Coordinates of C-alpha atoms in Angstrom, one line a residue:
X1 CA 185.2 54.5 12.4
X2 CA 182.5 57.1 12.9
X3 CA 179.0 55.9 13.4
X4 CA 176.3 56.8 10.8
X5 CA 173.2 58.8 11.9
X6 CA 171.0 55.7 12.3
X7 CA 173.7 53.9 14.4
X8 CA 174.2 57.0 16.6
X9 CA 170.4 57.3 17.2
X10 CA 170.2 53.6 18.0
X11 CA 173.2 53.7 20.4
X12 CA 171.6 56.6 22.4
X13 CA 168.2 54.8 22.4
X14 CA 169.7 51.6 23.7
X15 CA 171.4 53.5 26.6
X16 CA 168.1 55.2 27.3
X17 CA 166.3 51.8 27.5
X18 CA 169.0 50.4 29.8
X19 CA 169.1 53.3 32.2
X20 CA 165.3 53.2 32.5
X21 CA 165.1 49.5 33.4
X22 CA 164.5 47.8 30.0
X23 CA 166.5 44.6 29.3
X24 CA 167.3 43.1 25.9
X25 CA 167.8 39.5 26.8
X26 CA 167.7 37.5 23.6
X27 CA 167.4 40.1 20.9
X28 CA 168.9 43.2 19.4
X29 CA 167.5 46.2 17.6
X30 CA 168.9 46.9 14.1
X31 CA 168.2 49.3 11.3
X32 CA 166.7 47.4 8.4
X33 CA 166.2 49.9 5.6
X34 CA 164.4 53.1 4.7
X35 CA 161.1 51.4 4.1
X36 CA 161.0 49.3 7.3
X37 CA 163.1 51.4 9.6
X38 CA 164.2 49.6 12.7
X39 CA 163.4 46.0 13.6
X40 CA 164.0 43.5 16.4
X41 CA 166.2 40.5 15.7
X42 CA 167.1 37.3 17.6
X43 CA 170.6 37.3 19.1
X44 CA 171.1 34.6 21.7
X45 CA 169.1 31.5 22.7
X46 CA 167.1 32.3 25.8
X47 CA 165.8 29.2 27.7
X48 CA 162.7 30.9 29.0
X49 CA 161.8 32.6 25.7
X50 CA 161.8 36.1 27.2
X51 CA 163.5 38.3 24.6
X52 CA 162.9 41.9 25.7
X53 CA 161.5 43.4 29.0
X54 CA 160.2 46.9 29.2
X55 CA 158.9 48.5 32.5
X56 CA 155.3 49.7 32.1
X57 CA 156.5 53.1 33.4
X58 CA 158.1 53.6 30.0
X59 CA 154.8 53.2 28.2
X60 CA 153.1 56.3 26.8
X61 CA 149.5 55.9 27.9
X62 CA 146.6 58.3 28.6
X63 CA 147.3 58.1 32.3
X64 CA 151.0 59.1 31.9
X65 CA 149.8 62.1 29.8
X66 CA 147.4 63.2 32.5
X67 CA 150.2 62.9 35.1
X68 CA 152.8 64.8 33.0
X69 CA 154.0 68.0 34.7
X70 CA 153.7 70.1 31.5
X71 CA 150.8 68.6 29.5
X72 CA 148.8 67.0 32.3
X73 CA 147.0 69.9 34.0
X74 CA 145.6 71.3 30.8
X75 CA 144.7 67.8 29.4
X76 CA 143.1 66.7 32.7
X77 CA 140.5 69.5 32.7
X78 CA 139.6 68.8 29.0
X79 CA 139.4 65.1 29.6
X80 CA 137.2 65.4 32.7
X81 CA 134.8 67.7 30.7
X82 CA 134.6 65.2 27.9
X83 CA 136.3 67.5 25.3
X84 CA 138.9 65.0 24.3
X85 CA 139.4 61.2 24.3
X86 CA 142.3 59.1 25.4
X87 CA 143.8 58.8 21.9
X88 CA 143.8 62.6 21.5
X89 CA 145.8 62.8 24.7
X90 CA 148.6 60.6 23.4
X91 CA 148.7 62.4 20.0
X92 CA 148.9 65.8 21.7
X93 CA 151.6 64.5 23.9
X94 CA 153.7 63.3 21.0
X95 CA 153.1 66.5 19.1
X96 CA 154.4 68.6 22.0
X97 CA 157.3 66.4 23.1
X98 CA 158.7 66.3 19.5
X99 CA 159.0 70.1 19.5
X100 CA 160.4 70.4 23.0
X101 CA 164.1 71.2 23.1
X102 CA 164.9 69.3 26.3
X103 CA 162.3 66.4 26.0
X104 CA 163.3 63.4 28.1
X105 CA 161.7 61.3 25.4
X106 CA 164.1 62.5 22.7
X107 CA 166.2 59.2 22.4
X108 CA 162.9 57.4 21.7
X109 CA 161.3 60.0 19.5
X110 CA 164.4 60.3 17.3
X111 CA 164.1 56.6 16.5
X112 CA 160.6 56.9 15.2
X113 CA 159.9 57.3 11.4
X114 CA 159.3 60.7 9.9
X115 CA 157.9 59.3 6.6
X116 CA 154.8 57.1 6.2
X117 CA 153.2 55.2 3.4
X118 CA 149.6 55.5 4.5
X119 CA 147.2 57.6 2.4
X120 CA 147.4 60.6 4.7
X121 CA 150.8 61.4 3.4
X122 CA 150.1 60.9 -0.3
X123 CA 150.1 63.8 -2.7
X124 CA 146.8 64.7 -4.5
X125 CA 148.1 63.0 -7.6
X126 CA 149.1 59.8 -5.7
X127 CA 145.8 59.7 -3.9
X128 CA 144.0 59.6 -7.3
X129 CA 145.5 56.1 -7.8
X130 CA 143.1 54.9 -5.0
X131 CA 140.1 56.5 -6.6
X132 CA 137.1 54.1 -6.6
X133 CA 138.2 52.3 -3.5
X134 CA 136.7 52.7 0.0
X135 CA 140.2 53.7 1.1
X136 CA 140.2 56.8 -1.1
X137 CA 137.0 58.2 0.5
X138 CA 138.1 57.3 4.0
X139 CA 141.5 58.9 3.6
X140 CA 140.0 62.1 2.2
X141 CA 137.5 62.3 5.1
X142 CA 140.1 61.5 7.8
X143 CA 142.6 64.1 6.6
X144 CA 139.8 66.7 6.5
X145 CA 138.7 65.9 10.0
X146 CA 142.3 65.9 11.3
X147 CA 142.9 69.3 9.7
X148 CA 139.8 70.7 11.4
X149 CA 140.8 69.3 14.8
X150 CA 144.3 70.8 14.4
X151 CA 142.9 74.2 13.5
X152 CA 140.2 74.3 16.2
X153 CA 142.0 72.7 19.1
X154 CA 145.5 71.3 18.7
X155 CA 147.5 74.3 17.3
X156 CA 146.5 76.8 20.1
X157 CA 146.8 74.2 22.8
X158 CA 150.2 72.9 21.7
X159 CA 151.6 76.4 21.3
X160 CA 150.3 77.3 24.8
X161 CA 152.0 74.3 26.3
X162 CA 155.3 74.9 24.5
X163 CA 155.3 78.5 25.6
X164 CA 155.1 77.3 29.2
X165 CA 158.1 75.1 28.6
X166 CA 160.3 77.8 27.1
X167 CA 161.4 78.2 23.5
X168 CA 160.1 75.5 21.2
X169 CA 162.2 74.2 18.3
X170 CA 159.8 75.9 15.9
X171 CA 156.1 76.7 15.4
X172 CA 153.5 74.0 15.4
X173 CA 152.4 72.8 12.0
X174 CA 149.7 70.5 10.8
X175 CA 152.3 68.0 9.7
X176 CA 153.4 67.7 13.3
X177 CA 150.0 66.6 14.4
X178 CA 149.7 64.4 11.3
X179 CA 153.0 62.7 12.3
X180 CA 151.7 62.1 15.9
X181 CA 148.5 60.6 14.5
X182 CA 150.4 58.2 12.2
X183 CA 152.8 57.3 15.0
X184 CA 149.9 56.4 17.3
X185 CA 148.0 54.3 14.7
X186 CA 151.1 52.5 13.5
X187 CA 152.6 51.7 16.9
X188 CA 150.0 51.7 19.6
X189 CA 149.3 48.4 21.4
X190 CA 146.4 47.3 23.6
X191 CA 148.1 46.9 27.0
X192 CA 146.4 44.7 29.6
X193 CA 147.5 46.7 32.7
X194 CA 147.1 45.0 36.1
X195 CA 144.5 46.7 38.3
X196 CA 147.1 47.3 41.1
X197 CA 149.3 49.2 38.7
X198 CA 146.6 51.6 37.6
X199 CA 145.0 51.9 41.1
X200 CA 147.8 51.2 43.6
X201 CA 147.0 51.0 47.3
X202 CA 148.3 53.8 49.5
X203 CA 151.1 52.5 51.7
X204 CA 151.5 53.9 55.1
X205 CA 155.2 54.4 54.6
X206 CA 154.6 56.3 51.4
X207 CA 156.2 59.7 51.5
X208 CA 154.4 61.0 48.5
X209 CA 151.2 62.9 49.2
X210 CA 150.1 63.6 45.7
X211 CA 146.4 64.4 45.4
X212 CA 145.9 62.0 42.6
X213 CA 147.8 59.4 40.6
X214 CA 147.6 56.6 38.1
X215 CA 150.4 54.3 39.2
X216 CA 152.9 55.8 36.8
X217 CA 156.1 57.7 37.4
X218 CA 156.1 61.2 35.9
X219 CA 159.8 61.3 35.4
X220 CA 162.4 59.2 33.7
X221 CA 166.0 59.6 32.7
X222 CA 166.6 62.2 29.9
X223 CA 169.3 62.4 27.4
X224 CA 171.3 64.8 29.5
X225 CA 171.6 62.3 32.4
X226 CA 172.6 59.3 30.3
X227 CA 176.3 59.6 30.8
X228 CA 176.3 60.2 34.5
X229 CA 173.5 57.8 35.4
X230 CA 173.9 55.0 33.0
X231 CA 173.9 52.3 35.6
X232 CA 171.1 53.6 37.8
X233 CA 167.5 52.5 38.0
X234 CA 165.5 55.6 38.3
X235 CA 161.9 54.7 38.2
X236 CA 159.8 54.7 41.3
X237 CA 156.1 53.7 41.2
X238 CA 153.8 56.4 42.3
X239 CA 151.5 54.8 44.9
X240 CA 148.8 57.4 45.2
X241 CA 145.3 56.0 45.1
X242 CA 143.3 58.5 43.0
X243 CA 141.5 57.7 39.8
X244 CA 141.3 59.1 36.3
X245 CA 137.9 60.1 35.1
X246 CA 136.2 57.4 33.0
X247 CA 138.8 54.7 33.6
X248 CA 136.5 52.5 35.7
X249 CA 134.4 51.7 32.6
X250 CA 137.3 49.7 31.2
X251 CA 137.7 47.4 34.1
X252 CA 137.5 43.7 33.2
X253 CA 138.2 41.7 36.3
X254 CA 141.7 42.5 37.5
X255 CA 142.8 43.9 34.1
X256 CA 142.4 47.3 32.5
X257 CA 142.9 47.5 28.8
X258 CA 144.7 50.7 27.8
X259 CA 146.1 51.8 24.4
X260 CA 149.6 53.1 24.5
X261 CA 153.1 53.0 23.0
X262 CA 155.8 50.8 24.5
X263 CA 159.3 51.9 23.4
X264 CA 161.3 48.9 22.2
X265 CA 158.5 46.4 21.7
X266 CA 156.9 48.7 19.2
X267 CA 159.8 48.1 16.8
X268 CA 158.5 44.6 16.0
X269 CA 157.3 44.4 12.4
X270 CA 154.3 42.5 11.2
X271 CA 154.2 38.9 9.8
X272 CA 151.4 36.4 9.4
X273 CA 153.5 33.8 11.2
X274 CA 154.4 35.8 14.2
X275 CA 157.7 34.8 15.8
X276 CA 156.8 36.3 19.2
X277 CA 153.9 37.6 21.3
X278 CA 153.9 40.1 24.1
X279 CA 152.6 39.7 27.6
X280 CA 152.4 41.8 30.8
X281 CA 154.1 40.6 34.0
X282 CA 152.3 42.3 37.0
X283 CA 154.2 40.5 39.8
X284 CA 157.6 40.0 38.3
X285 CA 157.3 36.2 38.5
X286 CA 158.2 35.7 34.9
X287 CA 160.7 38.4 34.1
X288 CA 161.9 39.4 37.6
X289 CA 160.7 43.0 36.9
X290 CA 157.2 43.8 38.3
X291 CA 154.8 45.8 36.2
X292 CA 156.6 45.1 32.9
X293 CA 155.7 44.1 29.4
X294 CA 157.9 41.4 27.8
X295 CA 158.4 40.0 24.3
X296 CA 158.0 36.2 24.4
X297 CA 159.2 33.8 21.7
X298 CA 156.4 31.9 20.0
X299 CA 156.7 28.2 21.1
X300 CA 156.4 26.8 17.6
X301 CA 158.9 29.0 15.9
X302 CA 162.6 28.5 16.4
X303 CA 164.6 31.7 16.4
X304 CA 168.1 31.0 15.1
X305 CA 170.8 33.3 13.8
X306 CA 169.7 36.8 13.3
X307 CA 166.1 36.1 12.3
X308 CA 163.8 39.0 12.6
X309 CA 161.3 38.8 15.5
X310 CA 157.9 39.7 14.2
X311 CA 154.5 40.0 15.8
X312 CA 151.0 39.9 14.2
X313 CA 149.1 43.1 13.7
X314 CA 145.9 41.0 13.3
X315 CA 144.0 39.5 10.4
X316 CA 143.7 42.7 8.2
X317 CA 143.2 43.1 4.5
X318 CA 145.5 45.2 2.4
X319 CA 143.2 48.2 2.4
X320 CA 143.3 48.2 6.2
X321 CA 147.0 47.6 6.3
X322 CA 147.6 50.5 3.9
X323 CA 145.2 52.8 5.7
X324 CA 146.7 52.2 9.2
X325 CA 150.3 51.2 8.6
X326 CA 151.3 52.3 5.1
X327 CA 152.2 48.9 3.6
X328 CA 150.5 45.9 1.9
X329 CA 151.2 42.2 1.8
X330 CA 151.5 40.2 -1.4
X331 CA 148.9 37.3 -1.5
X332 CA 147.3 38.5 1.7
X333 CA 144.9 35.8 2.8
X334 CA 142.9 38.3 4.8
X335 CA 142.3 40.6 1.9
X336 CA 138.6 41.5 1.4
X337 CA 136.2 43.5 -0.7
X338 CA 133.7 45.7 1.2
X339 CA 130.2 46.1 -0.2
X340 CA 128.0 48.6 1.6
X341 CA 124.7 50.5 1.2
X342 CA 125.0 54.2 2.3
X343 CA 122.8 55.1 5.2
X344 CA 122.1 58.5 3.8
X345 CA 120.4 56.9 0.8
X346 CA 117.7 55.3 3.1
X347 CA 116.6 58.7 4.3
X348 CA 115.6 59.8 0.8
X349 CA 113.4 56.7 0.1
X350 CA 109.7 56.3 0.9
X351 CA 108.9 54.9 4.3
X352 CA 112.4 55.6 5.4
X353 CA 111.5 56.0 9.1
X354 CA 109.7 52.6 9.3
X355 CA 112.6 50.9 7.5
X356 CA 115.2 52.4 9.8
X357 CA 113.2 51.2 12.8
X358 CA 113.1 47.6 11.3
X359 CA 116.8 47.7 10.6
X360 CA 117.5 48.6 14.2
X361 CA 115.1 46.0 15.5
X362 CA 116.8 43.2 13.6
X363 CA 120.4 44.5 13.9
X364 CA 120.8 44.6 10.1
X365 CA 124.3 45.4 8.8
X366 CA 124.6 47.9 5.9
X367 CA 128.1 46.6 4.9
X368 CA 129.5 43.2 4.1
X369 CA 133.2 42.2 4.1
X370 CA 134.0 39.6 1.5
X371 CA 137.4 37.9 2.1
X372 CA 139.3 37.0 -1.0
X373 CA 139.1 33.3 -0.3
X374 CA 135.3 33.4 0.3
X375 CA 134.4 33.1 -3.4
X376 CA 136.9 30.5 -4.4
X377 CA 134.0 28.2 -5.2
X378 CA 131.7 30.8 -6.7
X379 CA 128.8 32.1 -4.5
X380 CA 128.7 28.9 -2.5
X381 CA 131.0 27.7 0.3
X382 CA 133.2 24.6 -0.3
X383 CA 131.1 22.3 2.0
X384 CA 127.5 22.9 0.9
X385 CA 124.6 20.8 2.1
X386 CA 122.5 18.7 -0.2
X387 CA 119.1 20.2 -1.1
X388 CA 116.6 19.6 1.7
X389 CA 119.2 18.9 4.3
X390 CA 118.5 20.6 7.6
X391 CA 121.2 22.6 9.3
X392 CA 120.4 23.5 12.9
X393 CA 123.3 25.9 13.1
X394 CA 122.0 28.3 10.5
X395 CA 119.7 31.3 10.9
X396 CA 117.3 29.8 8.4
X397 CA 115.8 27.7 11.3
X398 CA 114.1 30.9 12.4
X399 CA 112.0 31.0 9.2
X400 CA 109.5 28.4 10.3
X401 CA 106.4 30.3 11.7
X402 CA 103.1 28.8 10.6
X403 CA 101.6 31.9 9.0
X404 CA 98.9 31.3 6.3
X405 CA 100.6 30.4 3.0
X406 CA 104.1 30.2 4.3
X407 CA 106.9 30.9 1.8
X408 CA 108.7 27.7 0.6
X409 CA 112.2 27.4 1.9
X410 CA 114.6 28.0 -1.1
X411 CA 117.3 25.4 -1.7
X412 CA 120.1 27.9 -1.6
X413 CA 119.3 29.2 1.9
X414 CA 122.1 27.1 3.6
X415 CA 124.6 27.9 0.8
X416 CA 124.9 31.6 0.4
X417 CA 128.1 33.1 1.6
X418 CA 126.7 36.5 2.3
X419 CA 126.0 37.1 6.0
X420 CA 122.4 37.0 7.1
X421 CA 122.8 40.4 8.9
X422 CA 123.6 41.9 5.5
X423 CA 120.9 40.2 3.5
X424 CA 118.2 41.0 6.0
X425 CA 119.2 44.7 5.7
X426 CA 118.9 44.5 1.9
X427 CA 115.5 42.9 2.2
X428 CA 114.3 45.7 4.5
X429 CA 115.7 48.4 2.1
X430 CA 113.9 47.0 -0.9
X431 CA 110.5 46.5 0.8
X432 CA 107.4 47.8 -0.9
X433 CA 104.5 49.5 0.8
X434 CA 102.3 46.4 0.7
X435 CA 105.2 44.3 2.1
X436 CA 105.6 46.8 5.0
X437 CA 101.9 46.4 5.9
X438 CA 102.2 42.6 5.7
X439 CA 105.2 42.6 8.0
X440 CA 103.3 44.7 10.5
X441 CA 100.4 42.3 10.3
X442 CA 102.6 39.2 10.8
X443 CA 104.3 40.7 13.8
X444 CA 100.9 41.7 15.3
X445 CA 99.9 38.1 15.2
X446 CA 103.0 37.2 17.3
X447 CA 103.0 40.0 19.9
X448 CA 99.3 41.0 20.0
X449 CA 97.5 44.1 18.8
X450 CA 98.1 45.8 22.1
X451 CA 101.8 45.5 21.8
X452 CA 102.1 43.3 25.0
X453 CA 105.8 42.8 24.2
X454 CA 108.4 43.8 21.7
X455 CA 109.1 41.3 18.8
X456 CA 112.5 39.7 19.0
X457 CA 115.3 40.1 16.4
X458 CA 114.6 36.7 14.9
X459 CA 110.8 37.3 14.7
X460 CA 111.4 40.6 12.8
X461 CA 113.8 39.0 10.4
X462 CA 111.5 36.1 9.9
X463 CA 108.5 38.3 9.2
X464 CA 110.4 40.4 6.7
X465 CA 111.7 37.2 4.9
X466 CA 108.1 35.8 4.8
X467 CA 106.7 39.0 3.3
X468 CA 109.6 39.8 0.9
X469 CA 111.6 36.7 0.1
X470 CA 115.0 37.3 -1.4
X471 CA 114.3 38.5 -4.9
X472 CA 114.6 42.2 -4.2
X473 CA 117.6 41.7 -1.8
X474 CA 119.6 39.7 -4.3
X475 CA 118.8 42.1 -7.1
X476 CA 120.0 45.0 -4.9
X477 CA 123.1 43.0 -4.1
X478 CA 123.9 42.5 -7.8
X479 CA 123.5 46.3 -8.3
X480 CA 125.9 47.0 -5.4
X481 CA 128.5 44.7 -6.8
X482 CA 128.2 46.3 -10.2
X483 CA 128.5 49.7 -8.7
X484 CA 131.6 48.6 -6.8
X485 CA 133.2 47.3 -10.1
X486 CA 132.3 50.6 -11.8
X487 CA 133.9 52.6 -9.0
X488 CA 137.1 50.5 -9.2
X489 CA 137.3 50.9 -13.0
X490 CA 136.9 54.6 -12.7
X491 CA 140.1 54.7 -10.6
X492 CA 142.2 52.6 -13.0
X493 CA 140.6 52.9 -16.4
X494 CA 139.8 50.1 -18.8
X495 CA 140.9 46.5 -18.6
X496 CA 143.7 47.3 -21.0
X497 CA 144.8 50.1 -18.6
X498 CA 144.7 47.7 -15.7
X499 CA 146.9 45.2 -17.6
X500 CA 149.4 48.0 -18.3
X501 CA 149.5 49.0 -14.6
X502 CA 150.0 45.5 -13.5
X503 CA 152.9 45.0 -16.0
X504 CA 154.5 48.2 -14.8
X505 CA 154.2 47.1 -11.1
X506 CA 155.8 43.8 -11.9
X507 CA 158.7 45.5 -13.6
X508 CA 159.4 47.8 -10.7
X509 CA 158.7 45.2 -8.0
X510 CA 160.7 45.9 -4.8
X511 CA 163.2 43.2 -3.9
X512 CA 161.9 40.9 -1.1
X513 CA 164.6 42.0 1.3
X514 CA 163.4 45.6 1.1
X515 CA 159.7 44.9 1.6
X516 CA 158.1 45.8 4.9
X517 CA 157.1 42.6 6.6

C-alpha cells in the first residue's frame, strides 16, 4: 500500500533524525490532523523516563547560522556591526534554506507547517473580528514592521545568498519571510547550552585549524546521503575556541541561554498539564549522548498507550497564545485583560517632562494585566484583611512618613487587586500643578534642598500618594476600563450581536479531538 504524502515526509524525517544521531526511545512521531500537524506520542515504557534524544548539533541556533558556509559570512559581518539580532539570523536562515534546491535541512523543513492561525496570516476581513482588542493593533503593527524589514533588508540579502548557491526554487516573496517568522515564534525554545559546547577548548590533537567556531558542526547528513549512510554517525564537534560577538553577555555561570529550533522535540504540542519536560545533557551521563537535548517524562504523569506527549508553553492568556502560536484554549485559567495608558498621551499633557521623570524614578508601570480569575470576588482578593489590620508584606507600609497633616490610611489599601506599580503611575499622570509642587517640597524635606542624595523609589511613591491620594488615580482607572469596554464593543457590536456570535461559535464548535492542544 502506497504511503500518503504526510507519511512519506515523516518516514524521510525519521531516517534523517536517525542518521544524524537522534534516538526515539519511548515515543513516536505521528500526524494528528490539519490543525495540529505532527505530534509526539508515547510508545513504550522507558524506565529512565528519557523519551527522545536529539544532539545539540541538530539545533538551529544563531551560532550555527554564523558558521554556515553559505549564510554565515554575510550574516557575521552584519551581526558584528549590530545591524541584525540573533532572531533575525534564524529567520533569514529558514527563509533561504526553504528555497534552496539541495538543502540538507529539507527532511525537517518539509515537516513544518505551511499554514498558521496567528493574526499575521488572517485576511483583512478576518482581522476585523479582532478589532477593539490589543491583539488587533499589535498584529497590524507587527505585519507592517515585518514588511518593511523584508523590503529593506531580507529580500536583497536572501536573493544574493541564493544566487551564490545556484538556482533557487523561485524568487523570494514576503510570504517566505512571514513563514520563517511564524516558524521561529511557534517552535523556538530557550536552550541552556553548556559553556564547553559553545566555547570548546582547543585540543592539541585537533586537526581542524578553523579561525573561529562556536562548538557546532557546519555539516550534517542531507537527503541525498540517507540511503547510503543510514547507519552512520556523521557529526563531529568543532573544537575551535573562538567567540561570537556579543555572546559573552549571556553567560550565567556555566550555562549560556540561546534561542533555537530543536528538530523532533519541537513537535511537542502544548498542554496545561505537561506530560514531559526537556533538559540538556552536557556530559552524556543521562542519555549516553554528550551535548544533547532530551525529552523527559514528567514524574507525576503516567504515559500509557499512545497518549500524546505535551509540554507547557508557559502561563499565557488566549491573546498571547493566538498572537504567537495561532490557537486558543477553552477556559484558559491564564487568560487576562490588559489595561494600559498610552505613553504618547503623557507627552501632550501639562508638566509632561516632570511627570515622566517621576514615573521613571518610581518605576511606574503604564499597563496592568488582569487575569480572568483575579476579579472572581469583585475588586477585592479572596483573603482580605480586616479593616485596620497591618500587613507588613504590602507596599502600603512605605506610606508612613511623618509629614505635617499626613493623609489617613484608607481601609481598602490592603485589598485592591490592582498592582501598586500601576496605581502609582496613574496617580502621577493625574497630578495637578499644586500637587507637583507639594511632592517636590515633601521630597526636599527628605533629601535636602541641596540634593545631597537621590530620593528612593519608595520615597517618591510615598510623596506622590501623600500629595494626591487615590481619587484621581481610581477615576482614571474607571475611565480606562470604560474605554476598554467601548473598544471591545466596537469590534463585535451590541450585546445582541455578541450573543449571536457566541451562538454561532457554539454551533460550529470544533470536535475536541481536532482541537490543537
